[in-house]
């Protein structure tokens, strides 16, 4: 199973960016998520979504600014980030597991089976 992120970039504060995670083997009955690791800090949850995009979950820090969704035909998960702040600077990493997690497990990194390598987002 391979998870491949893309879309990381350097953006100005207040800007927008969309990250992609190709998750070729994940369709329905799965949970996919984005985590991030800011420089010098621990990895933290950003958002999660059920396969097919029916239900999503967000960390308080991004609620109302970020949107997560999963396009099954494209086998790709997206994270659309709006109104970016300096605190959003981090390595963004996608994760997935082949089961539906109940909240609040959806934002717990120990629940995920597969991980990508990450894509860097820098806000200045």
mmCIF file of N, CA and C in Angstrom:
data_model
loop_
_atom_site.group_PDB
_atom_site.id
_atom_site.type_symbol
_atom_site.label_atom_id
_atom_site.label_comp_id
_atom_site.label_asym_id
_atom_site.label_seq_id
_atom_site.Cartn_x
_atom_site.Cartn_y
_atom_site.Cartn_z
ATOM 1 N N UNK A 1 0.850 -1.179 0.000
ATOM 2 C CA UNK A 1 0.000 0.000 0.000
ATOM 3 C C UNK A 1 0.885 1.228 0.000
ATOM 4 N N UNK A 2 0.596 2.149 -0.902
ATOM 5 C CA UNK A 2 1.414 3.347 -1.014
ATOM 6 C C UNK A 2 0.541 4.576 -0.869
ATOM 7 N N UNK A 3 0.991 5.517 -0.054
ATOM 8 C CA UNK A 3 0.347 6.813 0.067
ATOM 9 C C UNK A 3 1.349 7.845 -0.412
ATOM 10 N N UNK A 4 0.939 8.669 -1.357
ATOM 11 C CA UNK A 4 1.859 9.622 -1.959
ATOM 12 C C UNK A 4 1.272 11.013 -1.914
ATOM 13 N N UNK A 5 1.894 11.887 -1.113
ATOM 14 C CA UNK A 5 1.419 13.261 -0.981
ATOM 15 C C UNK A 5 2.048 14.171 -2.035
ATOM 16 N N UNK A 6 1.331 15.247 -2.334
ATOM 17 C CA UNK A 6 1.858 16.296 -3.203
ATOM 18 C C UNK A 6 1.105 17.586 -2.910
ATOM 19 N N UNK A 7 1.637 18.681 -3.449
ATOM 20 C CA UNK A 7 0.955 19.957 -3.331
ATOM 21 C C UNK A 7 1.570 20.916 -2.336
ATOM 22 N N UNK A 8 2.539 20.456 -1.532
ATOM 23 C CA UNK A 8 3.163 21.352 -0.584
ATOM 24 C C UNK A 8 3.879 22.495 -1.293
ATOM 25 N N UNK A 9 3.895 23.650 -0.616
ATOM 26 C CA UNK A 9 4.487 24.826 -1.256
ATOM 27 C C UNK A 9 4.729 25.895 -0.198
ATOM 28 N N UNK A 10 5.351 26.980 -0.618
ATOM 29 C CA UNK A 10 5.504 28.169 0.227
ATOM 30 C C UNK A 10 4.429 29.167 -0.160
ATOM 31 N N UNK A 11 3.670 29.627 0.813
ATOM 32 C CA UNK A 11 2.569 30.554 0.544
ATOM 33 C C UNK A 11 2.591 31.687 1.561
ATOM 34 N N UNK A 12 1.933 32.772 1.212
ATOM 35 C CA UNK A 12 1.831 33.893 2.142
ATOM 36 C C UNK A 12 0.676 33.682 3.099
ATOM 37 N N UNK A 13 0.805 34.258 4.275
ATOM 38 C CA UNK A 13 -0.280 34.191 5.259
ATOM 39 C C UNK A 13 -1.556 34.751 4.651
ATOM 40 N N UNK A 14 -2.647 34.064 4.926
ATOM 41 C CA UNK A 14 -3.931 34.448 4.348
ATOM 42 C C UNK A 14 -4.249 33.747 3.051
ATOM 43 N N UNK A 15 -3.275 33.060 2.502
ATOM 44 C CA UNK A 15 -3.461 32.378 1.231
ATOM 45 C C UNK A 15 -4.098 31.002 1.389
ATOM 46 N N UNK A 16 -4.224 30.318 0.251
ATOM 47 C CA UNK A 16 -4.834 28.985 0.209
ATOM 48 C C UNK A 16 -3.916 28.000 -0.493
ATOM 49 N N UNK A 17 -4.119 26.744 -0.184
ATOM 50 C CA UNK A 17 -3.318 25.682 -0.789
ATOM 51 C C UNK A 17 -4.101 24.393 -0.703
ATOM 52 N N UNK A 18 -3.961 23.538 -1.710
ATOM 53 C CA UNK A 18 -4.607 22.231 -1.684
ATOM 54 C C UNK A 18 -3.565 21.125 -1.754
ATOM 55 N N UNK A 19 -3.608 20.225 -0.799
ATOM 56 C CA UNK A 19 -2.721 19.066 -0.775
ATOM 57 C C UNK A 19 -3.468 17.844 -1.302
ATOM 58 N N UNK A 20 -2.717 16.947 -1.918
ATOM 59 C CA UNK A 20 -3.289 15.707 -2.437
ATOM 60 C C UNK A 20 -2.560 14.516 -1.857
ATOM 61 N N UNK A 21 -3.283 13.427 -1.673
ATOM 62 C CA UNK A 21 -2.693 12.176 -1.219
ATOM 63 C C UNK A 21 -3.278 11.047 -2.051
ATOM 64 N N UNK A 22 -2.453 10.475 -2.894
ATOM 65 C CA UNK A 22 -2.901 9.331 -3.685
ATOM 66 C C UNK A 22 -2.889 8.096 -2.800
ATOM 67 N N UNK A 23 -4.062 7.488 -2.662
ATOM 68 C CA UNK A 23 -4.213 6.300 -1.805
ATOM 69 C C UNK A 23 -4.876 5.229 -2.655
ATOM 70 N N UNK A 24 -4.067 4.554 -3.454
ATOM 71 C CA UNK A 24 -4.592 3.724 -4.534
ATOM 72 C C UNK A 24 -5.468 2.562 -4.082
ATOM 73 N N UNK A 25 -5.268 2.060 -2.885
ATOM 74 C CA UNK A 25 -6.030 0.882 -2.486
ATOM 75 C C UNK A 25 -7.202 1.201 -1.560
ATOM 76 N N UNK A 26 -7.414 2.461 -1.267
ATOM 77 C CA UNK A 26 -8.457 2.835 -0.314
ATOM 78 C C UNK A 26 -9.689 3.354 -1.026
ATOM 79 N N UNK A 27 -10.818 2.742 -0.725
ATOM 80 C CA UNK A 27 -12.088 3.213 -1.263
ATOM 81 C C UNK A 27 -13.028 3.454 -0.089
ATOM 82 N N UNK A 28 -14.095 2.695 0.019
ATOM 83 C CA UNK A 28 -15.030 2.865 1.124
ATOM 84 C C UNK A 28 -14.588 2.004 2.308
ATOM 85 N N UNK A 29 -15.343 2.079 3.405
ATOM 86 C CA UNK A 29 -15.029 1.313 4.621
ATOM 87 C C UNK A 29 -13.598 1.520 5.072
ATOM 88 N N UNK A 30 -13.137 2.750 4.968
ATOM 89 C CA UNK A 30 -11.792 3.091 5.407
ATOM 90 C C UNK A 30 -11.821 4.495 6.014
ATOM 91 N N UNK A 31 -10.766 4.823 6.715
ATOM 92 C CA UNK A 31 -10.605 6.168 7.268
ATOM 93 C C UNK A 31 -9.265 6.710 6.805
ATOM 94 N N UNK A 32 -9.288 7.905 6.282
ATOM 95 C CA UNK A 32 -8.076 8.568 5.804
ATOM 96 C C UNK A 32 -7.920 9.882 6.561
ATOM 97 N N UNK A 33 -6.672 10.302 6.716
ATOM 98 C CA UNK A 33 -6.452 11.490 7.554
ATOM 99 C C UNK A 33 -5.204 12.247 7.125
ATOM 100 N N UNK A 34 -5.170 13.489 7.537
ATOM 101 C CA UNK A 34 -3.977 14.305 7.433
ATOM 102 C C UNK A 34 -3.470 14.612 8.840
ATOM 103 N N UNK A 35 -2.174 14.441 9.004
ATOM 104 C CA UNK A 35 -1.485 14.871 10.211
ATOM 105 C C UNK A 35 -0.433 15.886 9.775
ATOM 106 N N UNK A 36 0.130 16.607 10.732
ATOM 107 C CA UNK A 36 1.206 17.530 10.411
ATOM 108 C C UNK A 36 2.206 17.590 11.560
ATOM 109 N N UNK A 37 3.431 17.909 11.203
ATOM 110 C CA UNK A 37 4.476 18.045 12.198
ATOM 111 C C UNK A 37 5.180 19.378 11.999
ATOM 112 N N UNK A 38 4.873 20.355 12.853
ATOM 113 C CA UNK A 38 5.552 21.652 12.753
ATOM 114 C C UNK A 38 7.027 21.510 13.142
ATOM 115 N N UNK A 39 7.858 22.424 12.734
ATOM 116 C CA UNK A 39 9.284 22.349 13.072
ATOM 117 C C UNK A 39 9.502 22.289 14.580
ATOM 118 N N UNK A 40 10.233 21.273 15.037
ATOM 119 C CA UNK A 40 10.564 21.159 16.442
ATOM 120 C C UNK A 40 9.431 20.735 17.346
ATOM 121 N N UNK A 41 8.316 20.311 16.762
ATOM 122 C CA UNK A 41 7.161 19.933 17.583
ATOM 123 C C UNK A 41 6.704 18.509 17.264
ATOM 124 N N UNK A 42 5.782 18.026 18.081
ATOM 125 C CA UNK A 42 5.228 16.699 17.875
ATOM 126 C C UNK A 42 4.237 16.693 16.709
ATOM 127 N N UNK A 43 4.058 15.529 16.132
ATOM 128 C CA UNK A 43 3.062 15.372 15.079
ATOM 129 C C UNK A 43 1.661 15.515 15.673
ATOM 130 N N UNK A 44 0.789 16.178 14.948
ATOM 131 C CA UNK A 44 -0.568 16.427 15.438
ATOM 132 C C UNK A 44 -1.589 16.157 14.349
ATOM 133 N N UNK A 45 -2.800 15.845 14.776
ATOM 134 C CA UNK A 45 -3.867 15.576 13.821
ATOM 135 C C UNK A 45 -4.378 16.875 13.214
ATOM 136 N N UNK A 46 -4.773 16.788 11.950
ATOM 137 C CA UNK A 46 -5.368 17.920 11.250
ATOM 138 C C UNK A 46 -6.827 17.638 10.938
ATOM 139 N N UNK A 47 -7.059 16.558 10.205
ATOM 140 C CA UNK A 47 -8.421 16.226 9.794
ATOM 141 C C UNK A 47 -8.482 14.778 9.339
ATOM 142 N N UNK A 48 -9.675 14.219 9.355
ATOM 143 C CA UNK A 48 -9.882 12.846 8.903
ATOM 144 C C UNK A 48 -11.202 12.759 8.157
ATOM 145 N N UNK A 49 -11.321 11.726 7.324
ATOM 146 C CA UNK A 49 -12.544 11.550 6.530
ATOM 147 C C UNK A 49 -12.774 10.070 6.288
ATOM 148 N N UNK A 50 -14.049 9.694 6.235
ATOM 149 C CA UNK A 50 -14.360 8.327 5.861
ATOM 150 C C UNK A 50 -14.201 8.165 4.360
ATOM 151 N N UNK A 51 -13.794 6.982 3.925
ATOM 152 C CA UNK A 51 -13.659 6.706 2.511
ATOM 153 C C UNK A 51 -14.918 7.057 1.744
ATOM 154 N N UNK A 52 -14.788 7.816 0.682
ATOM 155 C CA UNK A 52 -15.946 8.287 -0.059
ATOM 156 C C UNK A 52 -16.414 9.641 0.389
ATOM 157 N N UNK A 53 -15.882 10.123 1.500
ATOM 158 C CA UNK A 53 -16.130 11.505 1.910
ATOM 159 C C UNK A 53 -17.414 11.772 2.645
ATOM 160 N N UNK A 54 -18.058 10.751 3.197
ATOM 161 C CA UNK A 54 -19.344 10.989 3.841
ATOM 162 C C UNK A 54 -19.275 11.762 5.132
ATOM 163 N N UNK A 55 -18.272 11.514 5.937
ATOM 164 C CA UNK A 55 -18.160 12.146 7.247
ATOM 165 C C UNK A 55 -16.724 12.605 7.440
ATOM 166 N N UNK A 56 -16.562 13.799 7.997
ATOM 167 C CA UNK A 56 -15.224 14.334 8.211
ATOM 168 C C UNK A 56 -15.072 14.830 9.647
ATOM 169 N N UNK A 57 -13.826 14.941 10.050
ATOM 170 C CA UNK A 57 -13.489 15.325 11.421
ATOM 171 C C UNK A 57 -12.330 16.313 11.358
ATOM 172 N N UNK A 58 -12.338 17.308 12.221
ATOM 173 C CA UNK A 58 -11.317 18.349 12.174
ATOM 174 C C UNK A 58 -10.764 18.650 13.558
ATOM 175 N N UNK A 59 -9.473 18.956 13.601
ATOM 176 C CA UNK A 59 -8.878 19.503 14.816
ATOM 177 C C UNK A 59 -9.410 20.920 15.009
ATOM 178 N N UNK A 60 -9.499 21.345 16.250
ATOM 179 C CA UNK A 60 -10.033 22.684 16.539
ATOM 180 C C UNK A 60 -9.246 23.775 15.831
ATOM 181 N N UNK A 61 -7.946 23.566 15.685
ATOM 182 C CA UNK A 61 -7.081 24.600 15.122
ATOM 183 C C UNK A 61 -7.349 24.878 13.640
ATOM 184 N N UNK A 62 -8.017 23.948 12.953
ATOM 185 C CA UNK A 62 -8.256 24.134 11.517
ATOM 186 C C UNK A 62 -9.741 24.153 11.169
ATOM 187 N N UNK A 63 -10.595 23.886 12.136
ATOM 188 C CA UNK A 63 -12.042 23.866 11.894
ATOM 189 C C UNK A 63 -12.489 25.177 11.261
ATOM 190 N N UNK A 64 -13.224 25.087 10.175
ATOM 191 C CA UNK A 64 -13.716 26.272 9.485
ATOM 192 C C UNK A 64 -12.761 26.849 8.458
ATOM 193 N N UNK A 65 -11.499 26.406 8.455
ATOM 194 C CA UNK A 65 -10.510 26.899 7.474
ATOM 195 C C UNK A 65 -10.105 25.818 6.490
ATOM 196 N N UNK A 66 -10.061 24.574 6.938
ATOM 197 C CA UNK A 66 -9.619 23.466 6.096
ATOM 198 C C UNK A 66 -10.810 22.586 5.729
ATOM 199 N N UNK A 67 -10.722 21.981 4.548
ATOM 200 C CA UNK A 67 -11.736 21.024 4.109
ATOM 201 C C UNK A 67 -11.036 19.764 3.613
ATOM 202 N N UNK A 68 -11.457 18.627 4.146
ATOM 203 C CA UNK A 68 -10.891 17.338 3.731
ATOM 204 C C UNK A 68 -11.949 16.581 2.946
ATOM 205 N N UNK A 69 -11.548 15.937 1.867
ATOM 206 C CA UNK A 69 -12.480 15.081 1.153
ATOM 207 C C UNK A 69 -11.724 14.002 0.393
ATOM 208 N N UNK A 70 -12.446 12.935 0.089
ATOM 209 C CA UNK A 70 -11.856 11.767 -0.549
ATOM 210 C C UNK A 70 -12.623 11.463 -1.824
ATOM 211 N N UNK A 71 -11.933 11.486 -2.925
ATOM 212 C CA UNK A 71 -12.534 11.190 -4.228
ATOM 213 C C UNK A 71 -12.222 9.735 -4.559
ATOM 214 N N UNK A 72 -13.215 8.882 -4.459
ATOM 215 C CA UNK A 72 -12.978 7.455 -4.670
ATOM 216 C C UNK A 72 -12.550 7.129 -6.095
ATOM 217 N N UNK A 73 -13.249 7.621 -7.145
ATOM 218 C CA UNK A 73 -12.797 7.293 -8.504
ATOM 219 C C UNK A 73 -11.358 7.706 -8.768
ATOM 220 N N UNK A 74 -10.944 8.840 -8.190
ATOM 221 C CA UNK A 74 -9.571 9.294 -8.383
ATOM 222 C C UNK A 74 -8.608 8.644 -7.402
ATOM 223 N N UNK A 75 -9.142 7.903 -6.431
ATOM 224 C CA UNK A 75 -8.333 7.266 -5.390
ATOM 225 C C UNK A 75 -7.418 8.283 -4.708
ATOM 226 N N UNK A 76 -7.934 9.475 -4.497
ATOM 227 C CA UNK A 76 -7.125 10.554 -3.952
ATOM 228 C C UNK A 76 -7.873 11.292 -2.849
ATOM 229 N N UNK A 77 -7.155 11.605 -1.783
ATOM 230 C CA UNK A 77 -7.684 12.430 -0.701
ATOM 231 C C UNK A 77 -7.090 13.821 -0.833
ATOM 232 N N UNK A 78 -7.895 14.811 -0.542
ATOM 233 C CA UNK A 78 -7.460 16.195 -0.654
ATOM 234 C C UNK A 78 -7.611 16.916 0.677
ATOM 235 N N UNK A 79 -6.775 17.922 0.857
ATOM 236 C CA UNK A 79 -6.932 18.840 1.979
ATOM 237 C C UNK A 79 -6.852 20.245 1.415
ATOM 238 N N UNK A 80 -7.985 20.920 1.406
ATOM 239 C CA UNK A 80 -8.014 22.300 0.918
ATOM 240 C C UNK A 80 -7.878 23.212 2.122
ATOM 241 N N UNK A 81 -6.829 24.030 2.102
ATOM 242 C CA UNK A 81 -6.506 24.878 3.243
ATOM 243 C C UNK A 81 -6.707 26.349 2.886
ATOM 244 N N UNK A 82 -7.516 27.018 3.655
ATOM 245 C CA UNK A 82 -7.790 28.435 3.454
ATOM 246 C C UNK A 82 -7.267 29.267 4.615
ATOM 247 N N UNK A 83 -7.085 30.551 4.367
ATOM 248 C CA UNK A 83 -6.690 31.496 5.411
ATOM 249 C C UNK A 83 -5.515 30.960 6.230
ATOM 250 N N UNK A 84 -4.478 30.583 5.539
ATOM 251 C CA UNK A 84 -3.317 29.985 6.204
ATOM 252 C C UNK A 84 -2.610 30.990 7.106
ATOM 253 N N UNK A 85 -2.107 30.490 8.234
ATOM 254 C CA UNK A 85 -1.363 31.302 9.189
ATOM 255 C C UNK A 85 0.035 30.726 9.367
ATOM 256 N N UNK A 86 0.895 31.490 10.035
ATOM 257 C CA UNK A 86 2.261 31.026 10.275
ATOM 258 C C UNK A 86 2.262 29.700 11.028
ATOM 259 N N UNK A 87 1.257 29.513 11.887
ATOM 260 C CA UNK A 87 1.182 28.293 12.704
ATOM 261 C C UNK A 87 0.839 27.056 11.877
ATOM 262 N N UNK A 88 0.456 27.240 10.619
ATOM 263 C CA UNK A 88 0.155 26.098 9.758
ATOM 264 C C UNK A 88 1.404 25.555 9.071
ATOM 265 N N UNK A 89 2.543 26.212 9.260
ATOM 266 C CA UNK A 89 3.792 25.718 8.691
ATOM 267 C C UNK A 89 4.132 24.366 9.298
ATOM 268 N N UNK A 90 4.310 23.364 8.439
ATOM 269 C CA UNK A 90 4.564 22.006 8.926
ATOM 270 C C UNK A 90 4.800 21.067 7.751
ATOM 271 N N UNK A 91 5.278 19.874 8.095
ATOM 272 C CA UNK A 91 5.266 18.767 7.141
ATOM 273 C C UNK A 91 3.902 18.101 7.277
ATOM 274 N N UNK A 92 3.181 18.011 6.179
ATOM 275 C CA UNK A 92 1.848 17.414 6.186
ATOM 276 C C UNK A 92 1.949 15.981 5.667
ATOM 277 N N UNK A 93 1.382 15.075 6.451
ATOM 278 C CA UNK A 93 1.529 13.646 6.186
ATOM 279 C C UNK A 93 0.155 13.004 6.121
ATOM 280 N N UNK A 94 -0.084 12.203 5.101
ATOM 281 C CA UNK A 94 -1.376 11.526 5.044
ATOM 282 C C UNK A 94 -1.258 10.129 5.624
ATOM 283 N N UNK A 95 -2.372 9.636 6.127
ATOM 284 C CA UNK A 95 -2.433 8.321 6.754
ATOM 285 C C UNK A 95 -3.757 7.674 6.404
ATOM 286 N N UNK A 96 -3.789 6.352 6.476
ATOM 287 C CA UNK A 96 -5.019 5.640 6.141
ATOM 288 C C UNK A 96 -5.065 4.305 6.861
ATOM 289 N N UNK A 97 -6.270 3.850 7.080
ATOM 290 C CA UNK A 97 -6.465 2.538 7.685
ATOM 291 C C UNK A 97 -7.727 1.907 7.096
ATOM 292 N N UNK A 98 -7.730 0.598 6.877
ATOM 293 C CA UNK A 98 -8.850 -0.049 6.183
ATOM 294 C C UNK A 98 -10.037 -0.374 7.081
ATOM 295 N N UNK A 99 -10.456 0.565 7.896
ATOM 296 C CA UNK A 99 -11.651 0.388 8.722
ATOM 297 C C UNK A 99 -12.217 1.759 9.078
ATOM 298 N N UNK A 100 -13.469 1.774 9.483
ATOM 299 C CA UNK A 100 -14.097 3.027 9.883
ATOM 300 C C UNK A 100 -13.846 3.238 11.378
ATOM 301 N N UNK A 101 -13.146 4.297 11.671
ATOM 302 C CA UNK A 101 -12.846 4.628 13.059
ATOM 303 C C UNK A 101 -13.950 5.500 13.632
ATOM 304 N N UNK A 102 -14.293 5.238 14.870
ATOM 305 C CA UNK A 102 -15.261 6.097 15.544
ATOM 306 C C UNK A 102 -14.531 7.263 16.191
ATOM 307 N N UNK A 103 -15.166 8.431 16.120
ATOM 308 C CA UNK A 103 -14.583 9.590 16.795
ATOM 309 C C UNK A 103 -14.502 9.300 18.282
ATOM 310 N N UNK A 104 -13.489 9.727 19.037
ATOM 311 C CA UNK A 104 -12.384 10.570 18.595
ATOM 312 C C UNK A 104 -11.166 9.815 18.053
ATOM 313 N N UNK A 105 -11.307 8.524 17.829
ATOM 314 C CA UNK A 105 -10.182 7.740 17.320
ATOM 315 C C UNK A 105 -9.696 8.235 15.963
ATOM 316 N N UNK A 106 -10.565 8.914 15.207
ATOM 317 C CA UNK A 106 -10.191 9.364 13.872
ATOM 318 C C UNK A 106 -9.021 10.332 13.887
ATOM 319 N N UNK A 107 -8.782 10.996 14.994
ATOM 320 C CA UNK A 107 -7.689 11.971 15.065
ATOM 321 C C UNK A 107 -6.531 11.468 15.932
ATOM 322 N N UNK A 108 -6.467 10.162 16.118
ATOM 323 C CA UNK A 108 -5.388 9.562 16.897
ATOM 324 C C UNK A 108 -4.445 8.828 15.955
ATOM 325 N N UNK A 109 -3.206 9.233 15.905
ATOM 326 C CA UNK A 109 -2.268 8.689 14.925
ATOM 327 C C UNK A 109 -2.020 7.208 15.120
ATOM 328 N N UNK A 110 -2.149 6.696 16.335
ATOM 329 C CA UNK A 110 -1.915 5.279 16.572
ATOM 330 C C UNK A 110 -2.927 4.363 15.911
ATOM 331 N N UNK A 111 -4.022 4.926 15.419
ATOM 332 C CA UNK A 111 -5.080 4.137 14.790
ATOM 333 C C UNK A 111 -4.825 3.864 13.315
ATOM 334 N N UNK A 112 -3.798 4.486 12.742
ATOM 335 C CA UNK A 112 -3.599 4.411 11.299
ATOM 336 C C UNK A 112 -2.520 3.409 10.926
ATOM 337 N N UNK A 113 -2.821 2.640 9.880
ATOM 338 C CA UNK A 113 -1.951 1.538 9.478
ATOM 339 C C UNK A 113 -0.882 1.951 8.478
ATOM 340 N N UNK A 114 -1.244 2.844 7.567
ATOM 341 C CA UNK A 114 -0.319 3.218 6.508
ATOM 342 C C UNK A 114 -0.080 4.724 6.517
ATOM 343 N N UNK A 115 1.156 5.091 6.185
ATOM 344 C CA UNK A 115 1.561 6.491 6.235
ATOM 345 C C UNK A 115 2.331 6.877 4.977
ATOM 346 N N UNK A 116 2.183 8.136 4.572
ATOM 347 C CA UNK A 116 2.986 8.670 3.493
ATOM 348 C C UNK A 116 4.263 9.286 4.038
ATOM 349 N N UNK A 117 5.039 9.882 3.132
ATOM 350 C CA UNK A 117 6.320 10.493 3.495
ATOM 351 C C UNK A 117 6.180 11.967 3.859
ATOM 352 N N UNK A 118 5.128 12.602 3.388
ATOM 353 C CA UNK A 118 4.897 13.993 3.744
ATOM 354 C C UNK A 118 5.189 14.970 2.625
ATOM 355 N N UNK A 119 4.580 16.144 2.751
ATOM 356 C CA UNK A 119 4.814 17.249 1.833
ATOM 357 C C UNK A 119 4.875 18.529 2.666
ATOM 358 N N UNK A 120 5.842 19.383 2.361
ATOM 359 C CA UNK A 120 6.125 20.546 3.215
ATOM 360 C C UNK A 120 5.258 21.745 2.827
ATOM 361 N N UNK A 121 4.657 22.348 3.845
ATOM 362 C CA UNK A 121 3.918 23.599 3.682
ATOM 363 C C UNK A 121 4.591 24.655 4.537
ATOM 364 N N UNK A 122 4.967 25.762 3.899
ATOM 365 C CA UNK A 122 5.608 26.860 4.615
ATOM 366 C C UNK A 122 4.799 28.130 4.400
ATOM 367 N N UNK A 123 4.363 28.736 5.497
ATOM 368 C CA UNK A 123 3.569 29.964 5.434
ATOM 369 C C UNK A 123 4.420 31.106 5.974
ATOM 370 N N UNK A 124 4.498 32.186 5.216
ATOM 371 C CA UNK A 124 5.323 33.309 5.648
ATOM 372 C C UNK A 124 4.600 34.632 5.478
#
